[in-house]
Each structure stands twice: as structure tokens, then as C-alpha cells.
XYZ file of C-alpha atoms in Angstrom:
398
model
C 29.943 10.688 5.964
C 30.848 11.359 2.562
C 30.058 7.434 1.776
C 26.500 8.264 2.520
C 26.360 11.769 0.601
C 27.868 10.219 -2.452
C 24.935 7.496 -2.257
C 22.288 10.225 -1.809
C 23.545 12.429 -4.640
C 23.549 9.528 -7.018
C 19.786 8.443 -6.434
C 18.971 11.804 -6.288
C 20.094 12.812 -9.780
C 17.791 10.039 -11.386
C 14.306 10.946 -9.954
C 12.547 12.659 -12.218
C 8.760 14.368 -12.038
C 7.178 12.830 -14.023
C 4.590 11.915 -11.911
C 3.907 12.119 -8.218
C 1.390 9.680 -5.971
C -1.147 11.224 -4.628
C 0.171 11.389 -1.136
C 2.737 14.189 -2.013
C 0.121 16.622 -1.279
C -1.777 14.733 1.497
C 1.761 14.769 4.098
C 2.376 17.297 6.663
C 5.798 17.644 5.710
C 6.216 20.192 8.527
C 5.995 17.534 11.286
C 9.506 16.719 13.122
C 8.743 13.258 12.557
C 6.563 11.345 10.312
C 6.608 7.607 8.892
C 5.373 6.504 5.255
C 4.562 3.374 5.141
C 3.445 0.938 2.160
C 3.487 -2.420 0.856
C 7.157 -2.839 -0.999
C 6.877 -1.440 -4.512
C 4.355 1.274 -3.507
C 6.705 3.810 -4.366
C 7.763 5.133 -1.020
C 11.278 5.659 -2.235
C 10.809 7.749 -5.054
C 7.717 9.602 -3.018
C 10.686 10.806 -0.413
C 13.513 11.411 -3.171
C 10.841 13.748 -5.118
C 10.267 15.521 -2.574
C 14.097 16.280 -1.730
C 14.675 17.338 -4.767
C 11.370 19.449 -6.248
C 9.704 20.185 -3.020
C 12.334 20.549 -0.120
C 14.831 22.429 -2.222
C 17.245 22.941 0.665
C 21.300 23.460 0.459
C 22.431 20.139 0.349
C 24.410 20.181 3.709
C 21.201 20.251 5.061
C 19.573 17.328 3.504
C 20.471 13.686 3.527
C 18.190 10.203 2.210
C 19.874 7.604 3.434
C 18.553 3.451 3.696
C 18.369 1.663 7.222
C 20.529 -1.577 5.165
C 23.187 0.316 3.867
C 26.557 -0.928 4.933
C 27.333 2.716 6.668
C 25.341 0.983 9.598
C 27.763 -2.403 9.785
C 29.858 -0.412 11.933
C 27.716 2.974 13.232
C 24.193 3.638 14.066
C 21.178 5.649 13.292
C 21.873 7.973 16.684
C 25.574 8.687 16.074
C 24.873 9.538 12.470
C 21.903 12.132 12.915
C 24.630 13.530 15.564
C 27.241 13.755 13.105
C 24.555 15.145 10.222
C 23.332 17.651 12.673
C 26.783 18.872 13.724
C 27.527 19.375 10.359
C 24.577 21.657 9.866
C 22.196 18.695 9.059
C 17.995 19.688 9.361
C 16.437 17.466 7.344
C 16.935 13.280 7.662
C 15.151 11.035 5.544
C 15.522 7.307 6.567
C 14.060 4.660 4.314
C 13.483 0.872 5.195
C 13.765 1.773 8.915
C 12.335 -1.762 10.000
C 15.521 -3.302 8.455
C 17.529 -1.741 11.337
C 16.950 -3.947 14.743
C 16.775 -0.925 16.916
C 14.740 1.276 14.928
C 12.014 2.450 18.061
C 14.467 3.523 20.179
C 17.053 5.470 18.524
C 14.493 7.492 16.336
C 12.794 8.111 19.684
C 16.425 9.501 21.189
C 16.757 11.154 18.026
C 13.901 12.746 18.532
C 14.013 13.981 21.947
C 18.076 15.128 21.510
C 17.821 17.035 18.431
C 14.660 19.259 18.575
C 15.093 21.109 15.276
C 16.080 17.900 12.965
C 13.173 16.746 10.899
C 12.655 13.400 10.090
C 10.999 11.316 7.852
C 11.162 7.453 7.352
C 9.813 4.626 5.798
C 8.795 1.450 6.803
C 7.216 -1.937 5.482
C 3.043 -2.200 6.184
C 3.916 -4.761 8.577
C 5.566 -2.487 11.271
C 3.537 -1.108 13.810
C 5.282 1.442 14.488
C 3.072 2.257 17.382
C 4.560 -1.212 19.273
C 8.276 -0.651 18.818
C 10.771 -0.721 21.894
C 10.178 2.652 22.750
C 6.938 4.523 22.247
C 6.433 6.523 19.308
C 3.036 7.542 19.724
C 3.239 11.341 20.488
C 6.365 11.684 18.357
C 5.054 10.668 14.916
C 2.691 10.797 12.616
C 2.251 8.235 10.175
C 0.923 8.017 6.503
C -0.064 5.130 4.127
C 0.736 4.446 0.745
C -0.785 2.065 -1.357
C -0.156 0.794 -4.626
C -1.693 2.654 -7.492
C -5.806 3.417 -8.135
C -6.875 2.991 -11.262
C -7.000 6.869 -11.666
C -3.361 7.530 -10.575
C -2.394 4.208 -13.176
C -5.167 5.980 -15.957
C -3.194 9.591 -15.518
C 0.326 7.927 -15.601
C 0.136 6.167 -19.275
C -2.574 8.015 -21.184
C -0.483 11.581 -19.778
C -3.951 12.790 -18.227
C -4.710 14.764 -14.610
C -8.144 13.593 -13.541
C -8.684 14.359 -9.876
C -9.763 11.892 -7.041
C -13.616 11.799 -6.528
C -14.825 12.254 -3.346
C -17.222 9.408 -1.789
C -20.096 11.195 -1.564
C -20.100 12.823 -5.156
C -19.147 9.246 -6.328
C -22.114 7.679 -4.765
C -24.411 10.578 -4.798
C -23.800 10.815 -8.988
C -21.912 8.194 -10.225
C -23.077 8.402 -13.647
C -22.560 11.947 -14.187
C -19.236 11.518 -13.090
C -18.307 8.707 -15.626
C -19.897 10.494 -18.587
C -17.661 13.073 -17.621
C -14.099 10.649 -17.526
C -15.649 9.066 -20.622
C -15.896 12.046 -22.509
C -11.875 12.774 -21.804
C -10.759 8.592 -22.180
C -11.933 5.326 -22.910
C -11.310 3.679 -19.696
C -11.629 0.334 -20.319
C -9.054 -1.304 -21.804
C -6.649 0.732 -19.381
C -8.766 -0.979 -16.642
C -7.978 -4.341 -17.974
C -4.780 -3.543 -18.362
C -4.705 -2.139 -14.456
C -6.317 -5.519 -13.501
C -2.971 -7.584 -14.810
C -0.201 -5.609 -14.039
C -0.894 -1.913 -13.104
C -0.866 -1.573 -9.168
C 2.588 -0.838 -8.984
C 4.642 1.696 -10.057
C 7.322 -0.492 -11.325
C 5.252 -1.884 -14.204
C 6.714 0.866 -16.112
C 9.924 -0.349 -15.581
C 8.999 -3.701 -17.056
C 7.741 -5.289 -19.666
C 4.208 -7.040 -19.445
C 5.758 -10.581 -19.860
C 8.309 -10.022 -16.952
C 5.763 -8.662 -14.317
C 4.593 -11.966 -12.998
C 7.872 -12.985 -11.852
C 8.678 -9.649 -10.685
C 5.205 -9.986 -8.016
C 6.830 -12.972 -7.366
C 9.796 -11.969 -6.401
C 7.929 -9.014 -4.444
C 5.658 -12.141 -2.529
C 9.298 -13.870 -1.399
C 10.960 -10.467 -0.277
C 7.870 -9.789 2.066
C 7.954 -13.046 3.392
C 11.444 -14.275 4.001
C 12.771 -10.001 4.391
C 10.461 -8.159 5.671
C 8.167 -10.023 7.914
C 11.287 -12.265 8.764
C 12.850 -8.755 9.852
C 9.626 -7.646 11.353
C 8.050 -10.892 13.406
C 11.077 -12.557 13.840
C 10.307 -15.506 10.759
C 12.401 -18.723 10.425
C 13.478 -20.007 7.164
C 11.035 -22.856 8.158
C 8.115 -20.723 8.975
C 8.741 -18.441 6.458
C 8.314 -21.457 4.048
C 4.674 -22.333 5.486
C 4.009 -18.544 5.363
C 4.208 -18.595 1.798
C 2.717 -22.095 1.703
C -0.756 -20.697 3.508
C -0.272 -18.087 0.733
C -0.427 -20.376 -1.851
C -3.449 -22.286 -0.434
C -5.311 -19.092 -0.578
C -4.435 -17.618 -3.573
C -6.055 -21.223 -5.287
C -9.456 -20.243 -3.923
C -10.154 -16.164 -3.391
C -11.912 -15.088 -2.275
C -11.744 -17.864 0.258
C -14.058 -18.858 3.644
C -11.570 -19.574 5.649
C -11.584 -22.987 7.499
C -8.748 -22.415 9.994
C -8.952 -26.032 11.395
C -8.542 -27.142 8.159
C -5.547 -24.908 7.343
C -3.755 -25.352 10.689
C -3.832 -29.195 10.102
C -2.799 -28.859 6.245
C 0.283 -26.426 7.287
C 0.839 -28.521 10.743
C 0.628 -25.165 13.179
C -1.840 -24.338 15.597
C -4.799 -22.373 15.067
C -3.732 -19.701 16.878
C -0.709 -19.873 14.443
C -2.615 -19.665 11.444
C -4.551 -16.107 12.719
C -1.465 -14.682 13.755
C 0.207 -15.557 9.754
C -3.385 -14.005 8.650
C -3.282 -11.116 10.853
C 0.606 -10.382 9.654
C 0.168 -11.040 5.870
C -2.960 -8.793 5.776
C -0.858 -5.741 7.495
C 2.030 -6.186 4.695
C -0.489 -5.582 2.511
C -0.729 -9.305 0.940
C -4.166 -10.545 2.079
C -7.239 -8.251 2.982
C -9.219 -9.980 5.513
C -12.999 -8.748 5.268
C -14.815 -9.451 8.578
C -18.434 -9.481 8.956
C -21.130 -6.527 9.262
C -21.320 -5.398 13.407
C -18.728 -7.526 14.618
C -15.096 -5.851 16.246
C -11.972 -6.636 15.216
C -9.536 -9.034 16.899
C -6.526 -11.057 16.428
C -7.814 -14.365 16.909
C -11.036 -13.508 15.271
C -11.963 -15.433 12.145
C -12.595 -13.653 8.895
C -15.513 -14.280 6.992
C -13.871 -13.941 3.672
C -9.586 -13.839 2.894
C -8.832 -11.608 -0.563
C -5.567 -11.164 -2.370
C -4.642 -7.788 -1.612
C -5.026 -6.541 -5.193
C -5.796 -8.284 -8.775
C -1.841 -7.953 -9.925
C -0.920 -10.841 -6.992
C -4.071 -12.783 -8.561
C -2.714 -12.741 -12.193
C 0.943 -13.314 -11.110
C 0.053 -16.259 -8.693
C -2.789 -17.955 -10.899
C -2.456 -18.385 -15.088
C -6.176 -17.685 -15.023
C -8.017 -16.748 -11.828
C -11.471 -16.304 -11.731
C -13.043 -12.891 -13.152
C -15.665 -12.547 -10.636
C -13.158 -12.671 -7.540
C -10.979 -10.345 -9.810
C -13.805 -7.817 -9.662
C -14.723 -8.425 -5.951
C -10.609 -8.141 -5.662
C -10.116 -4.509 -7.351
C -13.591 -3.168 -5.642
C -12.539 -4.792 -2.060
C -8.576 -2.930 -2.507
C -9.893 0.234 -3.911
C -12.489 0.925 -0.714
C -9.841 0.206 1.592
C -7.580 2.170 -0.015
C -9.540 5.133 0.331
C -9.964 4.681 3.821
C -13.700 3.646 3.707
C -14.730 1.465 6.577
C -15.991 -2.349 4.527
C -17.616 -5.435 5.952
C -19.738 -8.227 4.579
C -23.427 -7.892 4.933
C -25.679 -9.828 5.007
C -26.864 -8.906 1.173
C -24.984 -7.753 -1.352
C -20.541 -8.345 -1.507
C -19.670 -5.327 0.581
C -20.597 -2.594 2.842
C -18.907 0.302 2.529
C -19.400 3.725 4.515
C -23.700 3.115 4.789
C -24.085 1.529 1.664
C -24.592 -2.194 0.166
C -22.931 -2.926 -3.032
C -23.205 -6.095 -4.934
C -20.244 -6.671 -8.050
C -20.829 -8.328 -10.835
C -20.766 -8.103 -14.641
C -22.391 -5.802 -17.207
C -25.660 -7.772 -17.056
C -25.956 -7.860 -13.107
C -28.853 -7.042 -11.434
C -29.755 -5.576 -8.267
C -31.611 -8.686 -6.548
C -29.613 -9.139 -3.493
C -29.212 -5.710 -2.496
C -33.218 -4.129 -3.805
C -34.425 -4.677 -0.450
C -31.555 -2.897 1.572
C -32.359 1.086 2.159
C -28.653 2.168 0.197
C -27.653 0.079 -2.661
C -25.437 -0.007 -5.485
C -24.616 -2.322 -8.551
C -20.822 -2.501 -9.656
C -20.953 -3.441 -12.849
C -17.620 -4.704 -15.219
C -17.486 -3.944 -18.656
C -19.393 -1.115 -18.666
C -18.406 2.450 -19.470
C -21.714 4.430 -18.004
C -24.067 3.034 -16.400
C -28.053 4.099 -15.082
C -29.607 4.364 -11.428
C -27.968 2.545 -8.939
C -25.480 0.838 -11.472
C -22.121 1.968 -11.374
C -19.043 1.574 -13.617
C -16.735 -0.978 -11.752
C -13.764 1.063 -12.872
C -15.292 4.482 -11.078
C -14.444 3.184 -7.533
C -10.508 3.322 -8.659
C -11.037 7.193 -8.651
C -11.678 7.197 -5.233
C -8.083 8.249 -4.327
């Protein structure tokens, strides 16, 4: 195994802390098995490799990262390796990209079971439902999300600052105190317009500004013709119309979806077109917003289709439209947090009891005044008054 120890050492040695995601501090790392899981680019990696090397700090016997595509695995697999680990005094397996191996479910559920004292993390695209593998997971593992950047983690990474997440109910409860407060430390706006173009992913620090768009691009074609191909079993062919219903919607965000239309325009059935829905909003490409009181299904149709965050919108689009930019960011951020958002009746979204309506600095309350819980978020603001809030507050909700 020394193929796969030279491999960890040497990604190992160039993680740095720099910074850490939020979701360092969030993990039971004392579970025997957990999953991470996050759109590709989220950072999962360098989440896991941090904590091997700043937070684990075992003897390195003990500890091994290794990736579910690495060559080791042309000729052995995941069970005879966290045999041969653990023989050799192994306790802690880290296994990244685990959907890229085809028998993932059932060997991490036989590694589980044999070796009762080997922890194990992994991670895995959004798309896997790791709940639906070959062999049931579901009292083995406990799984975690990570999503690309807020605005607050992106606002502490360049301007070297450690504001803390704000809480829903403080947020909505007293917005404006709250923003006089970040205002008084930063001026966030032009970091937020920079967030809006290129700052949801880590690896825009890696990159200049000019080279980001193709890089999203590139991260669009992996998800599609890698991962999901890996994951629901995609055909060049259908990978092609995948990214062709991609296309379509990224013209028109946030878009009503006509799916009679679409399954005639891509030449699939309608039941087709959910299912491509349903599978780019789980790897984190779409966000499908359904209506106020209704359940979710499948084959239900959503009432409105959004990019799943404004850096896809700039890299697919020279210019896309500002006010589906800023129903975009507000949409990704609430969801991100793990708030609960439909479409109301009034106003753009619902969101844990309360109606907010997005607009610029000049909006007004008119389709939400009626409605017992209401909010304005407002662009281009940096405090605001009442019941209008800073657009760029709702990135510090995580």
C-alpha cells in the first residue's frame, strides 16, 4: 500500500489553514461512518485533508485519504484495502469521490459491519443518495452537506475577517442592527458584486477572474457526462440533451417550466424531462422552487426552475438579468441554510413563516404589505429601515 501512502502524504503536505468552511465545526467527527457530500468544487477535499492534518493529528499508520478513481482500485477493492489498512494498524479511512467506485453501498456497508473500530469518512457527489445504494446505509451513516461558499464565508476569506453566521431569527428579528454592525467592520458591497460573478467556489482563488467562466464550464460538463453519468447511469447521447435542457434554462431563469414544451424541444418524454430536473437539482445545478402547501414528488412540476447559484448565471450568460441574479443569490442562500422555501402566493419566496419580496434599492413592499410576516430584500443597499433588508445579509445565514 505504499502507492496509496505516498499519494496521501503528497496532498497532505500542501493543505494549508488558511481557512476552513464552516462545516469543520458542524461534523460529528466521532461517528464510525459519515458521508460529506457537495456539489464538485465545494471544497470537500480540502474540508477532509484539513482535518487529517490540524484536527485528527493521529500517527500516520493510522490515517489514510485515499480517492475512489485512483488506479490502486484497477486491480483491488475498497473491502480488501480497509482489511489490509486495518491489519496494519489502520483506524481512521477517509474515502473521497466514493460514487466513482461501482460498488460503493455494499462494500462500505461490509466495511462497516467487519471492522467495528475503523472510522470512516467519505465523500460523494450531491447526486448520490446514499440512502438508495445496493445495500442500506441508513443506520450506518450519517451524512452532511456542503455547499459552495455564503457570502460571509467568501467576505471573511479575501478581506482576512471572522464574522460569525447569523442565526435566522436574530436576522429576521433585527436585520438592521445586524448590518450596521458588519458595516461598521467592511463595506460589503463591492465584495457582494464580486461574490455574485465568481465567488461561490473556493477555487476562485486559484484563478484569475477572466478564467472562471470556463472553469464553471468545465465544472457544468464534469457533472453531467462524470458524475451523473457515474451516478444514473447517463449515455453520451443523453448526457448531451442533459446539458442541452441546461442550456434552455439557463436562457430564461428563473424559468416556468413548460415540460410539454421541453420534452418535445429535447425529443424525450415528459416523464424524462422530471426525472433530468429532479437529478440536476440534487447535483446541485438547478434549484427547483415548488409552490406554497403542496408536497414534493418526482413527477411533480415546479413552479419556478433557478440556476443553482449566480456564478453558473454569469459563466453560462455574457449578461443575465440582475433581477433573477438577486432572486438567484436569495433563493441559494435560504436553501443553503437549511430553511424550508416555496412560492407564495405574494411576494418571491417563503421562507421559514415569512414572505419576502427581492428587488432593488428602490423596492417597495406592495406585494407582500398585506401578508402577516414580510420582508423587503433590497440590492444595493448597505442598511436598510423596517422591514427592508440588505440583500447581501441573507449570505450570513451560514
Amino acid at each position: 500500500m505504499d502507492i496509496l501512502y505516498n499519494f496521501h502524504d503528497n496532498l497532505i503536505k500542501q493543505i494549508d489553514d488558511a481557512f476552513f468552511r464552516f462545516l469543520m465545526q458542524i461534523i460529528n467527527w466521532e461517528q464510525r461512518m459519515l458521508a460529506i457530500k457537495g456539489p464538485r468544487g465545494s471544497g470537500k477535499t480540502t474540508l477532509i485533508l484539513q482535518y487529517i492534518r490540524y484536527h485528527l493529528k493521529q500517527p500516520r499508520e493510522k490515517v489514510l485519504y485515499i480517492t475512489a478513481d485512483h488506479y490502486w482500485f484497477y486491480t483491488h477493492n475498497l473491502v480488501e484495502t480497509a482489511d489490509e489498512f486495518y491489519k496494519n494498524g489502520g483506524r481512521f479511512l477517509f474515502i473521497d469521490e466514493v460514487h466513482k467506485y461501482p460498488n460503493w453501498s455494499r462494500e462500505l456497508k461490509n466495511i462497516y459491519d467487519g471492522y467495528p473500530d475503523l472510522r470512516v469518512v467519505f465523500s460523494s457527489s450531491s447526486a448520490l443518495d446514499i440512502y438508495r445504494g445496493e445495500a442500506d446505509l441508513s443506520r450506518r451513516v450519517i451524512s452532511y452537506d456542503l455547499p459552495g461558499l455564503s457570502f460571509r464565508e467568501f467576505l471573511n476569506l479575501e478581506a482576512n475577517l471572522e464574522i460569525p453566521a447569523i442565526p435566522w431569527n436574530d436576522l429576521t428579528s433585527r436585520p438592521n442592527e445586524l448590518a450596521r454592525d458588519i458595516v461598521n467592520a467592511i463595506q460589503p458591497l463591492p465584495f457582494f458584486k464580486q461574490y455574485l460573478r465568481h465567488g461561490y467556489f473556493p477555487y476562485f482563488k486559484e484563478s484569475i477572474p477572466e478564467e472562471l467562466p470556463l472553469r464553471l464550464n468545465q465544472t457544468i460538463n464534469t457533472v453531467v457526462e462524470t458524475d451523473l453519468a457515474f451516478i444514473q447511469g447517463y449515455s453520451q447521447g443523453t448526457a448531451f440533451k442533459v446539458k442541452k435542457l441546461l442550456g434552455v434554462l439557463a436562457e430564461s431563469v428563473p424559468f416556468k417550466p413548460n415540460i410539454s414544451a421541453l420534452a418535445r424541444k429535447l425529443d424525450v418524454s415528459r416523464e424524462t424531462v422530471y426525472g433530468w430536473l429532479v437529478h440536476l437539482d440534487k447535483a446541485r445545478m438547478l434549484n427547483l422552487l415548488l409552490a406554497k402547501e403542496k408536497g414534493v414528488s418526482t413527477l411533480q412540476k415546479p413552479e419556478k426552475v433557478y440556476l443553482e447559484n449566480t456564478n453558473l448565471a454569469f459563466a453560462m450568460k455574457t449578461h443575465p438579468d440582475l433581477g433573477a441574479i438577486r432572486e438567484t443569490f436569495l433563493l441559494n442562500q435560504l436553501i443553503n441554510a437549511k430553511l424550508p422555501v416555496t412560492l407564495p402566493q405574494s411576494g418571491d419566496f417563503f421562507a421559514s413563516g415569512i414572505h419576502i419580496e427581492v428587488g432593488g434599492k428602490n423596492k417597495k413592499a406592495t406585494q407582500v404589505k398585506t401578508e402577516p410576516s414580510f420582508l423587503v430584500a433590497a440590492d444595493d443597499i448597505e442598511i436598510g429601515f423596517g422591514t427592508k433588508v440588505p440583500l447581501w445579509l441573507f449570505g450570513f445565514l451560514y
